[in-house]
Coordinates of C-alpha atoms and ligand atoms in Angstrom, one line a residue:
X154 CA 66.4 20.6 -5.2
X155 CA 67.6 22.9 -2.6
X156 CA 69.1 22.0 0.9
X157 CA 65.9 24.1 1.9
X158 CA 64.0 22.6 0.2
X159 CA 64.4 18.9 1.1
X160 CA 64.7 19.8 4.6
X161 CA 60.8 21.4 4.4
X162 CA 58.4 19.9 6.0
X163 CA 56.0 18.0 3.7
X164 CA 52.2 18.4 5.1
X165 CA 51.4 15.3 3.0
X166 CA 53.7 12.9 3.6
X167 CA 52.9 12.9 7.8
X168 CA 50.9 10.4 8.7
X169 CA 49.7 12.6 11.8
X170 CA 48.6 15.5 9.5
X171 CA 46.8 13.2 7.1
X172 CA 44.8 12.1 9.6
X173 CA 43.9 15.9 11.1
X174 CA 43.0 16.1 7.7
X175 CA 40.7 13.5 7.5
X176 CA 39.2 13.8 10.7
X177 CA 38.4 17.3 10.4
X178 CA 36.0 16.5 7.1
X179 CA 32.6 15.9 7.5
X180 CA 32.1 12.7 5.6
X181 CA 33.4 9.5 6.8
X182 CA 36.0 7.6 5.3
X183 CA 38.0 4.3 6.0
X184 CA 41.0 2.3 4.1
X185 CA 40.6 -1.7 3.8
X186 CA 43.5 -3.6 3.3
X187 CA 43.5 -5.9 0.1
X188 CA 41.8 -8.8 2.4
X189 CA 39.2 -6.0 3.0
X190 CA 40.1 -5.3 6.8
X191 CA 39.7 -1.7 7.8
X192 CA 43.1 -0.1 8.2
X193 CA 42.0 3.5 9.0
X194 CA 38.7 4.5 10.2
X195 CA 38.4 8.9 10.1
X196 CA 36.1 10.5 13.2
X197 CA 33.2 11.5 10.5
X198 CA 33.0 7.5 10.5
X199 CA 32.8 6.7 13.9
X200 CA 29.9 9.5 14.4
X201 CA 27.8 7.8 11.4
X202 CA 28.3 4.2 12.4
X203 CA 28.6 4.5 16.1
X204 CA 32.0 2.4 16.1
X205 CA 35.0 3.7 17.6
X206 CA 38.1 3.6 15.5
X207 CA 39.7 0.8 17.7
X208 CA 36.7 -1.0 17.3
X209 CA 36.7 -0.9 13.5
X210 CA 40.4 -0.7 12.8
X211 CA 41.6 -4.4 11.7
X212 CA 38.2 -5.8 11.1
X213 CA 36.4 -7.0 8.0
X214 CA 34.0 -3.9 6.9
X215 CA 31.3 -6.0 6.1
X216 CA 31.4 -6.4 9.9
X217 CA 30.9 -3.1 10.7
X218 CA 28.6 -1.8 8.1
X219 CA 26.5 -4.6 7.5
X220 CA 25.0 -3.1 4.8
X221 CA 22.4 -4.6 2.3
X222 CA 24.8 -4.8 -0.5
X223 CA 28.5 -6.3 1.6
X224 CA 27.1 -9.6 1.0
X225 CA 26.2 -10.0 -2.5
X226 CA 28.1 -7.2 -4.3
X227 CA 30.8 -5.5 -2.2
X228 CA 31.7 -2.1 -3.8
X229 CA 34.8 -2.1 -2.2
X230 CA 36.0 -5.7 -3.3
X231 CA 34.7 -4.6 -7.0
X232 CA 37.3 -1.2 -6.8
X233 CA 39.8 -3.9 -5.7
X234 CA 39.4 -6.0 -8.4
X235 CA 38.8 -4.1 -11.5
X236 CA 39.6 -0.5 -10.9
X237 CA 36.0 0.3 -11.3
X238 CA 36.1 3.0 -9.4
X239 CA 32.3 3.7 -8.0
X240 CA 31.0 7.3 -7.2
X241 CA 27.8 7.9 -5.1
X242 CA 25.9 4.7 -4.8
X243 CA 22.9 4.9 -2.2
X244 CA 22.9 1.8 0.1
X245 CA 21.8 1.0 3.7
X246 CA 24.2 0.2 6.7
X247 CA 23.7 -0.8 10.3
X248 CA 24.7 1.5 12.8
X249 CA 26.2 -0.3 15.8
X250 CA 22.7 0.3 17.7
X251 CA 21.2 -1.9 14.5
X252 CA 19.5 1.1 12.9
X253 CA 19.1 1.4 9.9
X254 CA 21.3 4.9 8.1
X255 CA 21.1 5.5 4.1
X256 CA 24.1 6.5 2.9
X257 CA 25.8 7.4 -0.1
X258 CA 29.1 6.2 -1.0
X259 CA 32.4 6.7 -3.2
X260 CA 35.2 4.3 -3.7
X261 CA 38.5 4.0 -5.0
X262 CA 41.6 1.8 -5.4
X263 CA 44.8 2.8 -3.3
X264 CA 48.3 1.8 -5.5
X265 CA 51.9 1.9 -3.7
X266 CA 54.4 4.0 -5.7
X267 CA 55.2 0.4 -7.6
X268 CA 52.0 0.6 -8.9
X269 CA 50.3 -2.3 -6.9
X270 CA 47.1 -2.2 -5.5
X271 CA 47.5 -2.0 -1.5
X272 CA 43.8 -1.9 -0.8
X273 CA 40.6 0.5 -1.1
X274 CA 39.3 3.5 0.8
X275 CA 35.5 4.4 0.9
X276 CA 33.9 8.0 1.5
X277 CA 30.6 7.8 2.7
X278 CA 28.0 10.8 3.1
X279 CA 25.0 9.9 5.6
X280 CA 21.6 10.8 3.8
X281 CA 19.5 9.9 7.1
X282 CA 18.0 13.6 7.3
X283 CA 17.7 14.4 3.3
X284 CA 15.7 10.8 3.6
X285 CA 13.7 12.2 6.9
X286 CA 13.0 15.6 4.5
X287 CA 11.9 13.8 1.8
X288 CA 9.6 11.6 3.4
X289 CA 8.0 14.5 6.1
X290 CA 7.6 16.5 2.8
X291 CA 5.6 13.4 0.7
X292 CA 4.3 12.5 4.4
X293 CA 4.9 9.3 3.7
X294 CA 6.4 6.9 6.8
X295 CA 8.5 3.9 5.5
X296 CA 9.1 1.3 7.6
X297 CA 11.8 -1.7 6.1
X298 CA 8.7 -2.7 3.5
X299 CA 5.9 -1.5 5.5
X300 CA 4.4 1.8 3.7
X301 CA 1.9 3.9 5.0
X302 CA 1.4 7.4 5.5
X303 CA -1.7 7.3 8.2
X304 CA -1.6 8.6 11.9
X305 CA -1.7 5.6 13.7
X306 CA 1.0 4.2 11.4
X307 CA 3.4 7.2 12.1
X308 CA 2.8 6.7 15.5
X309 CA 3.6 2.7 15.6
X310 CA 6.5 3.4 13.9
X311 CA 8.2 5.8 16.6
X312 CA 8.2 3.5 19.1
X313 CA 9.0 0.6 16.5
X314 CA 12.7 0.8 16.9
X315 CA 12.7 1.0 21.0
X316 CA 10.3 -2.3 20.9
X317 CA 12.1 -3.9 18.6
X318 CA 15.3 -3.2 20.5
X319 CA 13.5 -4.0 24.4
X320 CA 13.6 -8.3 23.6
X321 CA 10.1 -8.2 25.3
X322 CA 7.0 -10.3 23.9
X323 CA 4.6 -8.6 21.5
X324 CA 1.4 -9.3 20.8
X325 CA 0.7 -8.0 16.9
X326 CA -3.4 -7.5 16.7
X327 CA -4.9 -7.2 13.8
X328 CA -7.3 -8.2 10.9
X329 CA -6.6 -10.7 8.5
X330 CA -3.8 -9.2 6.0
X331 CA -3.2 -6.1 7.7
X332 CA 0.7 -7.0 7.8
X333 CA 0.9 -8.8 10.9
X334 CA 3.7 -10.7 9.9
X335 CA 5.3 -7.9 8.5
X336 CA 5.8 -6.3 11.8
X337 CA 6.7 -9.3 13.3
X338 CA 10.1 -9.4 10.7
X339 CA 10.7 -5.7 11.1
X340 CA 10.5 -6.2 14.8
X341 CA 13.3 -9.2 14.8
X342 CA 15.2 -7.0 11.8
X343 CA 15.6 -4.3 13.9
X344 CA 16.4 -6.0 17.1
X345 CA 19.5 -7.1 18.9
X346 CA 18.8 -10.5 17.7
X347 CA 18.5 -9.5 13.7
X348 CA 21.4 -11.7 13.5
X349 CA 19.9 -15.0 14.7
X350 CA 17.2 -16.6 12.9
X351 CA 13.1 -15.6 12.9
X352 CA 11.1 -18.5 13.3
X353 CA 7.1 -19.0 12.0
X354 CA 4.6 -21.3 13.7
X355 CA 1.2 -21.1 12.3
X356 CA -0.3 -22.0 15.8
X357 CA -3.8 -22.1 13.7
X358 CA -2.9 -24.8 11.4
X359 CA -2.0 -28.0 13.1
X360 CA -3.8 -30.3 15.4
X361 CA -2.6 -30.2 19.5
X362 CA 0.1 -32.8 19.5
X363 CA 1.9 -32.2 16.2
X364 CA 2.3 -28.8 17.2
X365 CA 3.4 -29.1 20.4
X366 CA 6.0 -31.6 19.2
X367 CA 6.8 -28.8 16.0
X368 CA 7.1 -26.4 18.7
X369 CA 9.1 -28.3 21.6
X370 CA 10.7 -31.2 18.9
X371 CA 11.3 -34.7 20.6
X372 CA 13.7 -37.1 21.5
X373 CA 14.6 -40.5 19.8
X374 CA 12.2 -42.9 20.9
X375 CA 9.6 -41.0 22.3
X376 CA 6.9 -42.3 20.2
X377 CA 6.7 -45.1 17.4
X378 CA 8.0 -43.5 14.5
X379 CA 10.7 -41.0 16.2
X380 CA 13.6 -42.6 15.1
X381 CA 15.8 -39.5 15.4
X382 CA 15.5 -36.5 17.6
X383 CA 13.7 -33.6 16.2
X384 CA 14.5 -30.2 17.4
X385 CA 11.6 -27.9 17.7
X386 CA 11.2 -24.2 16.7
X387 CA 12.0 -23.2 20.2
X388 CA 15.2 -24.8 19.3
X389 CA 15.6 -24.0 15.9
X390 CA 14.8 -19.8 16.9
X391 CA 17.8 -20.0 19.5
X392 CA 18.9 -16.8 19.5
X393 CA 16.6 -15.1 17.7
X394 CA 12.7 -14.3 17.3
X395 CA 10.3 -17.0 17.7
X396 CA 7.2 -15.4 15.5
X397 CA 3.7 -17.3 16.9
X398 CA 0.9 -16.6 14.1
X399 CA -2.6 -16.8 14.9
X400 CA -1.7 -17.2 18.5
X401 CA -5.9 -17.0 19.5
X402 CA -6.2 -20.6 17.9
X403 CA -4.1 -22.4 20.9
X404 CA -5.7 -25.1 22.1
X405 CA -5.9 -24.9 26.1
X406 CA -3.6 -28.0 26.8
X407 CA -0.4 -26.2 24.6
X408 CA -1.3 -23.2 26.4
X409 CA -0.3 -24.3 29.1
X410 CA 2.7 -25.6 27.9
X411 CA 3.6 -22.2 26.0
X412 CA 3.0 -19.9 29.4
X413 CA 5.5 -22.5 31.1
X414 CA 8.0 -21.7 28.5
X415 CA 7.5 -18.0 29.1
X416 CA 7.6 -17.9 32.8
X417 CA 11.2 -20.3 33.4
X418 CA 12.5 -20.0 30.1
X419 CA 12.5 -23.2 29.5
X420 CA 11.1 -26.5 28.0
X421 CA 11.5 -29.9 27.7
X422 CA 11.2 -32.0 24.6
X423 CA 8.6 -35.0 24.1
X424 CA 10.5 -37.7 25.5
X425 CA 13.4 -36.1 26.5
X426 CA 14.6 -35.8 30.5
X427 CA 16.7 -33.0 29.7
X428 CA 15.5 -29.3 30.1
X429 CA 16.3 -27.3 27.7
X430 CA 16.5 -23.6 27.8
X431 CA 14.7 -20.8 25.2
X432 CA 17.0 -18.3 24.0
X433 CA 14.3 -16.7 22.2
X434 CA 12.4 -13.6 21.9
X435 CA 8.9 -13.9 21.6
X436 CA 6.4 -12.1 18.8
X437 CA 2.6 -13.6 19.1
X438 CA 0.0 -12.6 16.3
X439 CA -3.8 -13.1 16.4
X440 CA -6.3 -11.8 14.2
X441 CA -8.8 -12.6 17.1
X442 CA -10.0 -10.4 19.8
X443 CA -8.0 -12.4 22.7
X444 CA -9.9 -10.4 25.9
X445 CA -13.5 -12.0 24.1
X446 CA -11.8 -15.5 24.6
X447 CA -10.6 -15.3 27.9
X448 CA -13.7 -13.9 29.0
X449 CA -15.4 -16.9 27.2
X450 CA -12.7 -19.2 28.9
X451 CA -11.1 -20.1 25.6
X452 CA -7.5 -18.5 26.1
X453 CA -5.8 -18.7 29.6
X454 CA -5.8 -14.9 31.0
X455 CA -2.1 -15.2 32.8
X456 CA -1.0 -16.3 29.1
X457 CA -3.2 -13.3 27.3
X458 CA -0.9 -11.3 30.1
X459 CA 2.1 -13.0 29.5
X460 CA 2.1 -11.9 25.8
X461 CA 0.4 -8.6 26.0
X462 CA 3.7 -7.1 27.5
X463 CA 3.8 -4.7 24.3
X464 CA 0.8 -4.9 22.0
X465 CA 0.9 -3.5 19.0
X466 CA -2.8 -2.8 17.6
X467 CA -2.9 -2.7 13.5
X468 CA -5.6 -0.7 11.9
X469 CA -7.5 -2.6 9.3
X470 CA -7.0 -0.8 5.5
X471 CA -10.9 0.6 5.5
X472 CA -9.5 3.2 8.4
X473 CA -7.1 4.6 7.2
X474 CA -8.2 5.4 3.5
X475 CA -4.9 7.4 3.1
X476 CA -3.1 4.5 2.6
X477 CA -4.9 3.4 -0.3
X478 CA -3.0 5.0 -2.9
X479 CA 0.2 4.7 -1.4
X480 CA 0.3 1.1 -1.3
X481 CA -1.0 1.1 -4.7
X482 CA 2.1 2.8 -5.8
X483 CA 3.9 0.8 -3.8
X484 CA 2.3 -2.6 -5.3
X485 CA 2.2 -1.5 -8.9
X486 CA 5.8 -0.9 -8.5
X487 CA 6.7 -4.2 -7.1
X488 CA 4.9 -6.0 -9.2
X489 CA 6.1 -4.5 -12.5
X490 CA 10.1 -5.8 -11.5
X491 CA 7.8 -9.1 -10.7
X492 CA 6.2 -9.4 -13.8
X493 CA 8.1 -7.6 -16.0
X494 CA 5.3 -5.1 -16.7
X495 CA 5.5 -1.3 -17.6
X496 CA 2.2 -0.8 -15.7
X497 CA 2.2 3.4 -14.9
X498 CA -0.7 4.1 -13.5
X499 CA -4.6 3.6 -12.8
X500 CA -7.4 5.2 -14.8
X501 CA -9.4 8.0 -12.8
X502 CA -12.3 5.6 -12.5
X503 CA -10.4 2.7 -11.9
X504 CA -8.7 4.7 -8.7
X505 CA -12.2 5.8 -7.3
X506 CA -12.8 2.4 -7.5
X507 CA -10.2 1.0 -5.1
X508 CA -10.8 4.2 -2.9
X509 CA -14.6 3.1 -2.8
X510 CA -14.0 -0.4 -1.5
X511 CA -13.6 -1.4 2.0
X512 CA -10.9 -4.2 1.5
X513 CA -12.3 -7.2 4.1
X514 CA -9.0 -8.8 3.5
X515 CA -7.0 -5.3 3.9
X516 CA -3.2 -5.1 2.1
X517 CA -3.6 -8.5 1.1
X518 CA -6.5 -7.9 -0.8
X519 CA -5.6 -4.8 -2.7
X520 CA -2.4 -6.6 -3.4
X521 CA -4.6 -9.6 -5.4
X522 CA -6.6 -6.9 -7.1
X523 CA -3.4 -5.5 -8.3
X524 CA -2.1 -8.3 -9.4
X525 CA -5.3 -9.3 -11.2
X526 CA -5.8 -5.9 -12.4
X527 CA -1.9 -6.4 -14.0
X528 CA -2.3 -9.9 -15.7
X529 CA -5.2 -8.3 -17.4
X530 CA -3.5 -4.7 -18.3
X531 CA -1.9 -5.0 -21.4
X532 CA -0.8 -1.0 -21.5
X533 CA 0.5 1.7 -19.0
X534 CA -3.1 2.3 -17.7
X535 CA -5.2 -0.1 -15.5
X536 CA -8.6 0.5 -16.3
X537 CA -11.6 -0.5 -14.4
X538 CA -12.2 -3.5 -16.6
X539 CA -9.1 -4.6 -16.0
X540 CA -10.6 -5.0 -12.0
X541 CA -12.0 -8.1 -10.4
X542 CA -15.7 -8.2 -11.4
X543 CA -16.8 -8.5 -8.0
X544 CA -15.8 -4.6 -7.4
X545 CA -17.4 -3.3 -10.5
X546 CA -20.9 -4.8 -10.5
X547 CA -23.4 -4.1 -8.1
X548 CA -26.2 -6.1 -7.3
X549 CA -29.2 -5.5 -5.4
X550 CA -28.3 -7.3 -2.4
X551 CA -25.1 -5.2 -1.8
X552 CA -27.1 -2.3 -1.0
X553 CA -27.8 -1.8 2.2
X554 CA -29.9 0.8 3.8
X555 CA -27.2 3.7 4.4
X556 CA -28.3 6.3 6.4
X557 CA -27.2 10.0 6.8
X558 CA -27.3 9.7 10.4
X559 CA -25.3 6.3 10.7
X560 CA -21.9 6.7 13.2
X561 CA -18.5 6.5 11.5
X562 CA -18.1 3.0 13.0
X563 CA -21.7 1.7 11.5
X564 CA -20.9 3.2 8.1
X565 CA -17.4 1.2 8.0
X566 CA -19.6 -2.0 9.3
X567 CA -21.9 -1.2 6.4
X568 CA -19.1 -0.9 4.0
X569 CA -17.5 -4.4 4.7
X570 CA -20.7 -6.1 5.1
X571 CA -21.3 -5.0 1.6
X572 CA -18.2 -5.8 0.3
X573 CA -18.4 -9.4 2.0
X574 CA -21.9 -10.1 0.3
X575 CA -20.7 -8.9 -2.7
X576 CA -18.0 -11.6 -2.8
X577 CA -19.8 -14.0 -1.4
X578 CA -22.7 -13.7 -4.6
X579 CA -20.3 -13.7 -7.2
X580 CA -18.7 -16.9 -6.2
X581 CA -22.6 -18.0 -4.9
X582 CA -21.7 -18.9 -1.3
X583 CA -18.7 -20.8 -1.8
X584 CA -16.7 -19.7 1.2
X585 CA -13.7 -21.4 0.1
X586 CA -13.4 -19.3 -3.3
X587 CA -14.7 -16.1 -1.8
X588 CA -12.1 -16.3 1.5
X589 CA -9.5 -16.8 -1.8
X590 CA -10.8 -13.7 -3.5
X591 CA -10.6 -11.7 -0.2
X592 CA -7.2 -12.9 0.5
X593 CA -8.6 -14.4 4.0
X594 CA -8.7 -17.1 5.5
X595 CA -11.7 -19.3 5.2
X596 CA -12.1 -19.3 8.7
X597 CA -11.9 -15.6 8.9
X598 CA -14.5 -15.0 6.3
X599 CA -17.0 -17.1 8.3
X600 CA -16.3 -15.3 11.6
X601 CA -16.5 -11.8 9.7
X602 CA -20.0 -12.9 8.4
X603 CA -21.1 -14.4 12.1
X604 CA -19.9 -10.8 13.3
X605 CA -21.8 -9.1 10.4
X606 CA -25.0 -11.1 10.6
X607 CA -24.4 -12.1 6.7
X608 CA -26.3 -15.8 6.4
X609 CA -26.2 -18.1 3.2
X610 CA -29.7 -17.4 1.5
X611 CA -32.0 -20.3 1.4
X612 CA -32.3 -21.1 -2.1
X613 CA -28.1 -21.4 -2.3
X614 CA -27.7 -23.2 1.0
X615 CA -30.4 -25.6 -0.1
X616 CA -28.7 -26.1 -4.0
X617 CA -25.2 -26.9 -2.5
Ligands
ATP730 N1 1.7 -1.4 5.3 C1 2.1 -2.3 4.4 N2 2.9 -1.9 3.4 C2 3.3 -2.8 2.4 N3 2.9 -4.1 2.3 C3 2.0 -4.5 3.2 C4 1.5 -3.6 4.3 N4 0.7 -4.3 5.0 C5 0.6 -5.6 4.5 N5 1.4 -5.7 3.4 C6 1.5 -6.8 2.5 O1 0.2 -7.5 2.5 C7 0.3 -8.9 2.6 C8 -0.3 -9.4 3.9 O2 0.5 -9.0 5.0 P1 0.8 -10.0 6.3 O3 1.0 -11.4 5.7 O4 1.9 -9.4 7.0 O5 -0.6 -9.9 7.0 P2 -1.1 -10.6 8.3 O6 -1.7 -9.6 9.2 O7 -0.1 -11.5 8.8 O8 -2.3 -11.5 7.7 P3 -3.0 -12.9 8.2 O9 -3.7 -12.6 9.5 O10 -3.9 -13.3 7.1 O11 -1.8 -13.8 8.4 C9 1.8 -9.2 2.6 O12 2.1 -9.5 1.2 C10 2.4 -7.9 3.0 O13 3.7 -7.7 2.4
MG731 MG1 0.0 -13.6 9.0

């Protein structure tokens, strides 16, 4: 080698120009270290993730990316280990705002000139707009696991992330199955608090004092029996979302108690002389129409305001028939990685079918069809046998008068109203197994047939 020639500058053995280099590409990449702490973090990276390099730089990367798979399978951990090196795998990060970005990513081992393996570095491509094209071109909206492609989805689901992000209370309204609770999680997964725990009470279904001491816990010795302290779910959601299902069924006494909570932000245990405070964001749920009971005295009004700081109104399945065959897809897919079933498709009868029905019980509902439909299916095509009787026959009863002239509104009343009935024969009145079939609540099915007018026939209330 000449004099020249060693004295020439070499581009790729400066750290400054490496990094020009790699922070004038458009893809992000970071190094980890063999303990998997970032050791350089390009500018691509800091634009996709939202962290700045001195935020990132001598961190763990699961920290920063957060991603579905750093938990269970870290990619680069794997390249680490066994050389494998891996090229273009699609997985989801956190951006430091929590949302959620696809990306794709590439991986490979760095070696010293000894040979040994020093560490990793990662390329990563962000797919968030091929995703967004995809999805405006199928018009289908995806929310975590909530499909839908209707209007009043799309529309929930652009104000989804601010909500989510806002630690206000929501109120969640909705039928029975209309994914309620679903919201509810993608509300606490997407929020600042996605970190701490979501909590579930089932206001509905337990009696005024066991609830209040589920909700608020108590103190050794504050009752025979309560030999250690219990903490309550206020306690046990510190820090995260406190999700309270069928919210409409509060008895007035815990009412009070729960708007207490919400106004001081704080509570104090049964038995305990010690306030405690709630560090926890609030999601209620109620399948009931909350301004009917405070008008009817049975829900306090300054709680019904205390929750309804956002509400969130779900539209039952029956309005928004575009749905329908989405969430097929999206079920029959599910359930074939359930069941290990090759189930393709449904017969063009059996579709019209499930497009015909009104679905009292909404998603939850189609889902149990679909699962019926795929213990039966022994092929690639469900067929309309393979349905739940009560969809295929029709009976007398289950006819109503339908009139050309009926409103939308009437029609859809017709429609479930039939439906109900047609349950409710085939399982001849028994509310329990016909609430089952629907996917409801028993409850539910008996308000729905107050609401509808649909009475147990003499002959079958008089047999049972
Ligand atoms: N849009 C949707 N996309 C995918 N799955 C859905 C959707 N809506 C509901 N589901 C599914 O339907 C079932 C019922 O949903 P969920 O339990 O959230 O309803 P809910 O409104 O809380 O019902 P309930 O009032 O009976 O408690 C769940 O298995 C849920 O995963
Ligand atoms: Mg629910």
């Amino acid at each position: 080698m000449s004099e020249n020639e060693k004295d020439m500058w070499d581009a790729s053995r400066d750290p400054r120009w490496t990094s020009l280099i790699l922070d004038s590409i458009g893809d992000g990449v970071f190094t980890v270290d063999r303990e998997g702490k970032i050791t350089s973090f390009n500018r691509a990276a800091e634009e996709i993730t939202g962290f700045s390099r001195e935020e990132a730089i001598g961190q763990y990367c699961h920290e920063i990316f957060r991603a579905n798979i750093c938990f269970e399978d870290c990619p680069l951990r794997r390249t680490a280990q066994t050389k494998e090196r891996i090229v273009n795998l699609e997985v989801t990060i956190l951006s430091k705002d929590n949302r959620e970005i696809p990306i794709s990513i590439s991986t490979a081992q760095i070696v010293d000139e000894q040979g040994q393996v020093i560490g990793a570095v990662e390329t990563f491509r962000d797919l968030s707009l091929i995703r967004q094209l995809q999805e405006e071109v199928s018009g289908r909206y995806r929310f975590e696991d909530i499909v839908s492609r209707s209007k009043a989805f799309s529309r929930i689901f652009q104000v989804l992330p601010d909500i989510a992000q806002s630690d206000s209370t929501v109120l969640l309204c909705g039928e029975s199955g209309t994914g309620k609770e679903l919201f509810a999680s993608a509300i606490h997964n997407l929020s600042k608090r996605c970190k701490g725990p979501f909590v579930k009470v089932n206001c509905g279904a337990l009696p005024e004092t066991l609830l209040e001491s589920e909700l608020f816990g108590y103190k050794r010795g504050a009752f025979t029996g309560a030999v250690v302290d219990k903490p309550g779910r206020f306690k046990i959601a510190e820090g995260g979302t406190l999700f309270l299902d069928e919210v409409g069924d509060l008895s007035l006494g815990t009412q009070v108690k729960l708007l207490r909570v919400l106004e001081r932000k704080e509570y104090e245990p049964l038995g305990g002389i010690k306030t405690e405070r709630a560090d926890v964001r609030i999601v209620a749920a109620t399948n009931l129409d909350l301004e009917e009971l405070v008008a009817r005295k049975r829900f306090r009004e300054d709680l019904y305001y205390r929750l309804n700081v956002v509400r969130i109104d779900i539209p039952p399945l029956r309005e928004r028939p575009e749905d329908i065959p989405l969430l097929i897809e999206h079920f029959l897919h599910r359930l074939n990685r359930k069941m290990g079933k090759q189930v393709r498709r449904l017969s063009d009868k059996a579709l019209q079918i499930l497009l015909d029905y009104t679905y009292p019980g909404n998603v939850r509902e189609l889902q149990n069809i679909l699962e019926h439909a795929m213990i039966l299916c022994k092929g690639v095509e469900i067929q309309p046998r393979h349905l739940p009787a009560y969809l295929t026959r029709r009976t007398p009863l289950t006819s109503p008068p339908r009139s050309q002239t009926l409103a939308g509104a009437e029609i859809l009343r017709e429609k479930e109203k039939e439906a109900i009935l047609s349950v409710l024969q085939r399982s001849s009145f028994r509310l329990s197994e016909a609430a089952k079939d629907l996917g409801i609540h028993r409850s539910t099915l008996w308000r729905k047939m107050k609401r509808l007018g649909i009475e147990k026939p003499r002959s079958v209330a008089k047999s049972q």
